[in-house]
Short mmCIF file of C-alpha atoms in Angstrom, two decimals:
data_model
loop_
_atom_site.label_atom_id
_atom_site.label_comp_id
_atom_site.label_asym_id
_atom_site.label_seq_id
_atom_site.Cartn_x
_atom_site.Cartn_y
_atom_site.Cartn_z
CA MET A 260 132.49 2.31 214.51
CA VAL A 261 130.59 -0.36 212.57
CA ALA A 262 133.88 -2.04 211.55
CA GLU A 263 134.18 -3.28 215.14
CA ALA A 264 130.86 -5.01 215.06
CA ARG A 265 130.77 -8.15 217.02
CA SER A 266 126.97 -8.79 216.73
CA ALA A 267 125.10 -8.39 213.50
CA VAL A 268 121.26 -8.56 213.52
CA PHE A 269 119.52 -9.37 210.21
CA ALA A 270 115.96 -8.21 210.13
CA PRO A 271 114.59 -7.92 206.60
CA ASP A 272 111.02 -8.23 205.48
CA SER A 273 110.08 -10.66 202.68
CA PHE A 274 111.01 -9.63 199.15
CA LYS A 275 107.51 -10.02 197.81
CA GLY A 276 107.00 -12.67 195.13
CA SER A 277 110.64 -13.54 195.24
CA ILE A 278 111.96 -14.76 198.56
CA GLY A 279 110.57 -14.97 202.11
CA ALA A 280 111.83 -13.01 205.10
CA ALA A 281 113.61 -15.93 206.87
CA ALA A 282 115.36 -16.97 203.69
CA ALA A 283 116.35 -13.42 202.92
CA ALA A 284 117.84 -12.97 206.41
CA ALA A 285 119.77 -16.25 206.07
CA ALA A 286 121.19 -15.17 202.68
CA LEU A 287 122.20 -11.72 203.85
CA ALA A 288 123.93 -13.28 206.87
CA ALA A 289 125.79 -15.77 204.79
CA GLY A 290 127.18 -12.94 202.60
CA TRP A 291 128.10 -10.93 205.70
CA GLY A 292 129.71 -13.97 207.33
CA SER A 293 131.85 -14.61 204.28
CA VAL A 294 133.54 -11.26 204.92
CA ARG A 295 133.26 -11.16 208.77
CA PRO A 296 133.30 -14.75 209.88
CA ALA A 297 134.03 -13.86 213.49
CA ASP A 298 130.89 -11.77 213.97
CA LEU A 299 127.86 -13.19 216.02
CA ILE A 300 124.92 -13.59 213.57
CA VAL A 301 121.46 -12.99 214.89
CA LEU A 302 118.50 -13.63 212.58
CA ARG A 303 115.30 -11.70 213.31
CA PRO A 304 113.27 -11.67 210.10
CA VAL A 305 110.37 -9.28 210.33
CA ALA A 306 107.04 -8.69 208.55
CA ASP A 307 104.16 -6.31 208.52
CA GLY A 308 101.36 -8.70 208.37
CA GLY A 309 101.82 -9.74 204.73
CA GLU A 310 103.74 -12.46 202.99
CA GLY A 311 106.48 -13.71 205.30
CA THR A 312 104.70 -13.19 208.57
CA LEU A 313 104.70 -16.90 209.34
CA ASP A 314 108.37 -17.19 208.39
CA ALA A 315 109.24 -14.35 210.64
CA PHE A 316 107.66 -15.93 213.67
CA ALA A 317 108.87 -19.47 212.91
CA ALA A 318 112.50 -18.22 212.68
CA ALA A 319 112.39 -16.06 215.86
CA VAL A 320 110.24 -18.05 218.33
CA PRO A 321 111.82 -21.21 219.74
CA GLY A 322 109.42 -24.13 219.71
CA ALA A 323 107.14 -22.75 217.04
CA GLN A 324 105.39 -25.54 215.01
CA ARG A 325 103.97 -25.39 211.63
CA MET A 326 100.54 -27.04 211.42
CA SER A 327 99.45 -28.22 207.90
CA VAL A 328 95.97 -27.44 206.59
CA VAL A 329 94.29 -27.75 203.21
CA VAL A 330 92.05 -24.77 202.39
CA ARG A 331 90.08 -23.32 199.47
CA GLY A 332 92.51 -21.02 197.70
CA PRO A 333 91.50 -17.65 196.24
CA ASP A 334 90.70 -19.35 192.97
CA GLY A 335 88.49 -21.91 194.56
CA ARG A 336 91.08 -24.76 194.35
CA ALA A 337 92.28 -26.87 197.21
CA THR A 338 95.44 -25.39 198.44
CA ASP A 339 98.15 -26.67 200.84
CA ALA A 340 98.81 -24.17 203.54
CA SER A 341 99.87 -23.96 207.27
CA TRP A 342 99.42 -21.96 210.34
CA LEU A 343 101.91 -21.56 213.18
CA LEU A 344 101.47 -22.75 216.69
CA LEU A 345 103.55 -20.70 219.21
CA PRO A 346 104.26 -22.14 222.71
CA SER A 347 102.19 -21.23 225.70
CA THR A 348 102.84 -18.03 227.54
CA PRO A 349 101.25 -16.42 230.61
CA GLU A 350 98.94 -14.49 228.28
CA ALA A 351 98.10 -17.52 226.23
CA SER A 352 98.26 -20.65 228.22
CA LEU A 353 97.19 -23.02 225.43
CA GLY A 354 99.43 -21.27 222.88
CA THR A 355 99.06 -18.67 220.18
CA ALA A 356 98.16 -19.44 216.53
CA VAL A 357 99.57 -17.18 213.77
CA VAL A 358 97.59 -17.35 210.62
CA GLU A 359 98.64 -15.56 207.42
CA LEU A 360 96.18 -14.48 204.74
CA ALA A 361 98.92 -14.29 202.13
CA SER A 362 99.55 -18.01 202.18
CA THR A 363 95.79 -19.02 202.30
CA SER A 364 93.93 -16.33 200.28
CA GLY A 365 96.83 -14.20 198.90
CA MET A 366 97.51 -12.70 195.58
CA GLU A 367 100.79 -14.64 195.23
CA LEU A 368 98.78 -17.79 195.03
CA LEU A 369 97.36 -16.68 191.66
CA GLY A 370 100.69 -16.15 190.04
CA ASP A 371 100.11 -13.69 187.10
CA ARG A 372 96.33 -14.27 187.18
CA ARG A 373 93.88 -11.77 188.70
CA LEU A 374 90.34 -12.69 189.72
CA PRO A 375 88.86 -9.42 190.85
CA TRP A 376 85.26 -10.62 191.08
CA ASP A 377 85.65 -14.20 192.23
CA ALA A 378 88.74 -14.37 194.52
CA ASP A 379 87.71 -14.56 198.10
CA THR A 380 88.96 -15.05 201.70
CA THR A 381 87.35 -18.44 202.50
CA GLY A 382 90.71 -20.18 202.77
CA PHE A 383 91.95 -17.73 205.31
CA GLY A 384 88.79 -18.37 207.45
CA GLN A 385 89.26 -22.16 207.07
CA ALA A 386 92.80 -21.91 208.41
CA ILE A 387 91.49 -19.81 211.35
CA VAL A 388 88.90 -22.40 212.07
CA ALA A 389 91.55 -25.16 212.16
CA ALA A 390 93.56 -23.11 214.61
CA LEU A 391 90.45 -22.60 216.85
CA ASP A 392 89.58 -26.20 216.66
CA SER A 393 93.06 -26.97 218.08
CA GLY A 394 92.12 -25.02 221.23
CA VAL A 395 94.60 -22.15 221.07
CA SER A 396 94.13 -19.38 223.54
CA ARG A 397 94.89 -16.43 221.11
CA LEU A 398 95.12 -15.62 217.39
CA VAL A 399 97.57 -13.41 215.69
CA LEU A 400 96.38 -12.73 212.04
CA GLY A 401 98.46 -11.21 209.25
CA ILE A 402 96.25 -9.74 206.56
CA GLY A 403 98.51 -8.35 203.82
CA SER A 404 98.71 -9.47 200.21
CA SER A 405 94.97 -10.24 199.71
CA ALA A 406 93.83 -11.33 196.26
CA SER A 407 90.17 -10.06 196.77
CA THR A 408 88.06 -7.08 197.51
CA GLU A 409 85.01 -8.73 199.08
CA GLY A 410 85.03 -7.27 202.60
CA GLY A 411 85.96 -10.55 204.26
CA ILE A 412 82.62 -12.28 203.53
CA GLY A 413 84.42 -15.51 202.66
CA LEU A 414 86.36 -15.38 205.91
CA LEU A 415 83.14 -14.75 208.01
CA THR A 416 81.30 -17.43 206.16
CA ALA A 417 83.89 -20.03 207.13
CA LEU A 418 83.59 -18.81 210.70
CA GLY A 419 79.85 -19.48 210.62
CA ALA A 420 78.23 -16.32 209.27
CA ARG A 421 75.64 -16.38 206.44
CA PHE A 422 75.37 -13.78 203.70
CA THR A 423 72.33 -13.94 201.50
CA ASP A 424 70.56 -12.17 198.67
CA ALA A 425 66.92 -10.89 198.52
CA ALA A 426 65.69 -14.38 197.93
CA ALA A 427 67.53 -15.70 201.02
CA ASN A 428 70.04 -17.61 198.89
CA PRO A 429 73.75 -17.56 199.68
CA VAL A 430 75.58 -14.91 197.67
CA ALA A 431 78.36 -15.91 195.22
CA PRO A 432 81.95 -15.97 196.52
CA GLY A 433 84.14 -12.91 196.05
CA ALA A 434 83.23 -9.28 195.21
CA ARG A 435 80.52 -10.67 192.90
CA GLY A 436 78.56 -11.63 195.95
CA LEU A 437 78.52 -8.02 197.23
CA LEU A 438 76.39 -6.99 194.26
CA SER A 439 73.39 -9.06 195.41
CA LEU A 440 73.97 -8.94 199.17
CA ALA A 441 70.80 -8.21 201.13
CA ASP A 442 71.25 -9.74 204.62
CA ALA A 443 73.96 -10.93 207.08
CA ASP A 444 73.26 -13.50 209.75
CA LEU A 445 75.96 -13.65 212.42
CA GLU A 446 74.14 -15.97 214.79
CA GLY A 447 76.33 -18.95 214.00
CA LEU A 448 79.66 -17.01 214.07
CA ARG A 449 82.40 -18.67 216.10
CA PRO A 450 83.35 -16.94 219.36
CA LEU A 451 86.73 -15.35 219.71
CA PRO A 452 89.38 -17.36 221.64
CA PRO A 453 89.82 -16.39 225.32
CA GLY A 454 92.94 -14.30 224.60
CA GLY A 455 91.35 -12.44 221.78
CA VAL A 456 92.41 -11.82 218.21
CA LEU A 457 95.20 -9.43 217.15
CA VAL A 458 95.27 -8.40 213.55
CA LEU A 459 98.51 -7.22 211.95
CA SER A 460 98.17 -4.71 209.02
CA ASP A 461 100.52 -2.25 207.23
CA VAL A 462 97.73 0.12 206.02
CA THR A 463 95.32 2.51 207.73
CA ASN A 464 92.79 2.98 204.94
CA PRO A 465 89.06 2.98 205.73
CA LEU A 466 86.65 0.57 204.09
CA LEU A 467 84.87 3.02 201.81
CA GLY A 468 85.47 6.01 199.58
CA LEU A 469 88.48 7.50 197.76
CA ALA A 470 90.83 6.15 200.26
CA GLY A 471 89.04 2.84 200.71
CA ALA A 472 89.64 -0.77 199.85
CA ALA A 473 88.14 -0.77 196.34
CA ALA A 474 89.52 2.58 195.16
CA VAL A 475 93.05 2.26 196.50
CA PHE A 476 93.76 -1.50 196.29
CA GLY A 477 91.08 -2.86 193.87
CA PRO A 478 93.08 -2.07 190.78
CA GLN A 479 96.03 -4.11 192.08
CA LYS A 480 93.68 -7.06 192.17
CA GLY A 481 92.29 -6.55 188.69
CA LEU A 482 89.31 -4.18 189.16
CA GLY A 483 88.82 -1.85 186.23
CA ARG A 484 87.85 1.82 186.51
CA ASP A 485 84.18 1.15 186.12
CA ASP A 486 84.30 -1.78 188.59
CA VAL A 487 85.64 0.22 191.49
CA PRO A 488 82.45 2.23 192.22
CA ARG A 489 80.33 -0.96 191.98
CA VAL A 490 82.47 -2.80 194.47
CA ASP A 491 82.57 0.22 196.73
CA ASP A 492 78.78 0.26 196.65
CA GLY A 493 78.70 -3.41 197.59
CA LEU A 494 81.17 -2.78 200.45
CA SER A 495 78.91 0.03 201.62
CA ARG A 496 76.00 -2.37 201.65
CA LEU A 497 78.07 -4.74 203.73
CA ALA A 498 78.99 -1.95 206.13
CA GLY A 499 75.29 -1.43 206.82
CA LEU A 500 74.91 -5.01 207.82
CA LEU A 501 77.98 -5.61 210.21
CA PRO A 502 78.63 -4.24 213.67
CA ALA A 503 81.80 -2.27 212.88
CA ASP A 504 82.77 1.36 211.94
CA PRO A 505 83.86 1.40 208.27
CA GLN A 506 85.91 4.44 208.97
CA THR A 507 88.22 2.67 211.52
CA PRO A 508 91.82 2.94 210.38
CA GLY A 509 92.71 -0.38 208.73
CA ALA A 510 89.14 -1.39 207.97
CA GLY A 511 89.99 -1.25 204.31
CA ALA A 512 93.06 -3.59 204.66
CA ALA A 513 93.09 -6.68 202.60
CA GLY A 514 90.12 -5.78 200.43
CA GLY A 515 87.99 -5.00 203.56
CA THR A 516 89.09 -8.03 205.53
CA GLY A 517 90.12 -5.68 208.32
CA PHE A 518 86.47 -4.50 208.53
CA ALA A 519 85.14 -8.11 208.75
CA LEU A 520 87.60 -8.89 211.60
CA LEU A 521 86.54 -5.78 213.41
CA ALA A 522 83.05 -6.96 213.17
CA TRP A 523 84.08 -10.29 214.67
CA GLY A 524 85.56 -8.37 217.59
CA ALA A 525 89.30 -8.46 216.73
CA ARG A 526 91.77 -5.68 217.36
CA LEU A 527 93.75 -4.04 214.51
CA VAL A 528 97.36 -2.98 215.14
CA PRO A 529 100.24 -1.75 212.98
CA GLY A 530 101.83 -5.00 211.74
CA ALA A 531 105.52 -3.99 211.56
CA ALA A 532 105.66 -2.74 215.17
CA GLU A 533 103.73 -5.67 216.56
CA VAL A 534 105.78 -8.32 214.71
CA ALA A 535 109.02 -6.67 215.80
CA GLU A 536 107.85 -6.80 219.37
CA LEU A 537 106.60 -10.37 219.28
CA VAL A 538 109.89 -11.64 217.69
CA GLY A 539 112.03 -9.84 220.18
CA LEU A 540 113.75 -7.39 217.85
CA ARG A 541 114.24 -4.75 220.49
CA ASP A 542 116.02 -7.19 222.84
CA ALA A 543 118.23 -8.33 219.97
CA LEU A 544 119.19 -4.71 219.14
CA ALA A 545 120.21 -4.08 222.76
CA GLU A 546 123.23 -6.40 222.21
CA ALA A 547 123.83 -5.55 218.51
CA SER A 548 126.55 -3.51 216.90
CA VAL A 549 124.83 -3.29 213.47
CA VAL A 550 121.43 -4.20 212.03
CA ILE A 551 120.72 -5.01 208.35
CA THR A 552 117.08 -4.81 207.11
CA GLY A 553 115.42 -4.79 203.67
CA GLU A 554 112.43 -5.56 201.43
CA GLY A 555 111.68 -6.05 197.74
CA SER A 556 111.02 -2.40 196.81
CA TYR A 557 112.03 0.39 198.99
CA ASP A 558 110.09 3.39 197.81
CA GLY A 559 108.39 6.61 198.81
CA GLN A 560 105.71 4.79 200.78
CA SER A 561 108.17 2.56 202.73
CA ALA A 562 108.47 5.03 205.48
CA ALA A 563 104.79 4.80 206.35
CA GLY A 564 104.36 1.68 208.35
CA LYS A 565 106.57 -0.72 206.39
CA ALA A 566 108.81 -3.12 208.25
CA PRO A 567 112.29 -1.75 207.25
CA ALA A 568 111.30 1.75 208.34
CA HIS A 569 110.27 0.47 211.71
CA VAL A 570 113.51 -1.51 212.07
CA ALA A 571 115.45 1.65 211.22
CA ALA A 572 113.48 3.64 213.86
CA LEU A 573 114.14 0.95 216.52
CA ALA A 574 117.84 0.84 215.63
CA THR A 575 118.16 4.61 215.84
CA GLU A 576 116.44 4.57 219.32
CA SER A 577 119.01 1.94 220.34
CA GLY A 578 121.94 3.85 218.85
CA VAL A 579 122.73 0.97 216.42
CA PRO A 580 123.75 1.71 212.91
CA VAL A 581 121.34 0.23 210.29
CA ALA A 582 121.90 -0.80 206.66
CA LEU A 583 119.37 -1.47 203.91
CA ALA A 584 119.37 -4.11 201.19
CA ALA A 585 116.42 -3.88 198.82
CA GLY A 586 115.41 -5.38 195.55
CA ARG A 587 115.28 -1.92 194.17
CA ILE A 588 115.50 1.57 195.78
CA THR A 589 113.41 4.11 193.94
CA GLU A 590 114.24 7.79 193.43
CA ASP A 591 111.52 9.03 195.71
CA ALA A 592 112.67 6.86 198.68
CA SER A 593 114.33 8.60 201.63
CA THR A 594 117.35 6.59 202.75
CA SER A 595 118.77 9.15 205.24
CA ALA A 596 118.19 6.71 208.21
CA PHE A 597 120.63 4.20 206.84
CA ALA A 598 124.41 4.07 207.15
CA ALA A 599 124.57 2.14 203.86
CA THR A 600 122.29 0.93 201.19
CA VAL A 601 122.51 -1.70 198.40
CA SER A 602 120.09 -2.52 195.55
CA LEU A 603 119.94 -6.09 194.20
CA THR A 604 118.88 -4.61 190.89
CA ASP A 605 122.11 -2.66 190.70
CA LEU A 606 124.20 -5.68 191.76
CA ALA A 607 122.55 -8.05 189.30
CA GLY A 608 122.38 -5.61 186.45
CA SER A 609 118.58 -5.78 186.02
CA THR A 610 115.40 -6.44 187.89
CA THR A 611 114.86 -9.62 186.10
CA ALA A 612 118.24 -11.02 186.96
CA ALA A 613 117.68 -10.10 190.66
CA LEU A 614 114.28 -11.68 190.83
CA HIS A 615 115.59 -14.85 189.14
CA GLU A 616 118.24 -15.51 191.80
CA PRO A 617 117.28 -13.57 194.86
CA ALA A 618 119.30 -15.59 197.27
CA ARG A 619 122.49 -15.22 195.33
CA TRP A 620 122.20 -11.49 195.13
CA LEU A 621 121.18 -11.18 198.79
CA ARG A 622 124.41 -12.98 199.73
CA GLU A 623 126.32 -10.57 197.50
CA ALA A 624 124.42 -7.69 199.19
CA GLY A 625 125.42 -8.96 202.64
CA ALA A 626 129.08 -9.14 201.53
CA VAL A 627 128.95 -5.72 200.01
CA LEU A 628 127.45 -4.24 203.17
CA ALA A 629 130.04 -6.06 205.46
CA ARG A 630 132.87 -4.48 203.47
CA SER A 631 131.41 -1.05 203.10
CA LEU A 632 130.61 -0.82 206.85
#
């Protein structure tokens, strides 16, 4: 069945910290094409709102333009970044801006460092301001891979809000500022663009509590066991000052950035499904004979909102066989939806080797899948 494929769609997510979604799709396709050169190759890299979201749109939307901007990175240093301008549509006559938290305020920008008390989302807000200043009709914001747990106060400050302590002084950047937070003034907050703001997230956690931003994601960003309740208390203080429900699914995304965006008036949606729709994956699958997806680590949580699982679901709906290439596939992962799977770690002999040359092993994975299918 798959051996007669005439159209192969490549729709991986990024391999976090290793290779972006667009480059991963190209490498897989190159390997596939080395075995099946006559096949029609269609690249539709996907994302769930985190790292690689800009790449996914840039690769799939004709006429997309990268717009350079210098922002304050999560460590306070000037950081070169970009946002993406998508062409005008009936829904957004002056174009849509795609802005990615990962490339402006994300954990990857810190390398091996963690700044749990001081990293913030100011740079993300500055990139949003640059997009708004350009006059776009709509914003699409990806909020995965945050380096901070500060409830989005840096983002909102960049948009014109003021957060002060009991002495009416501005609070410190980052989660540290939550400890002294006493008041929030939203009078100067920028209005939403005419077409609104769509926020892409891959988690449904609330802002507070045992399933909230500090408890679940804080340790990944460097918060210690004793730090978590202090930050959660600070986020609770913030929740009492902003006009949004902290229990809204996704409010805890990106260290509470989801909550800040809700307070601004944005709409949160599942990132993987929305990106797939916006890049035209469903239409590509209608003409496909096989689809190949993937991500860095396919594990027990991948089925809950991650991009490869959504790609597999769409492929199943369309009756198209789907294969998976992942940096690693853990023992608790369910792979029953896939006609074939391949692990880069297995191909390379170790995780270190796979991470060192991801494009090489993705090309090899594409060739392996072309032969096995």
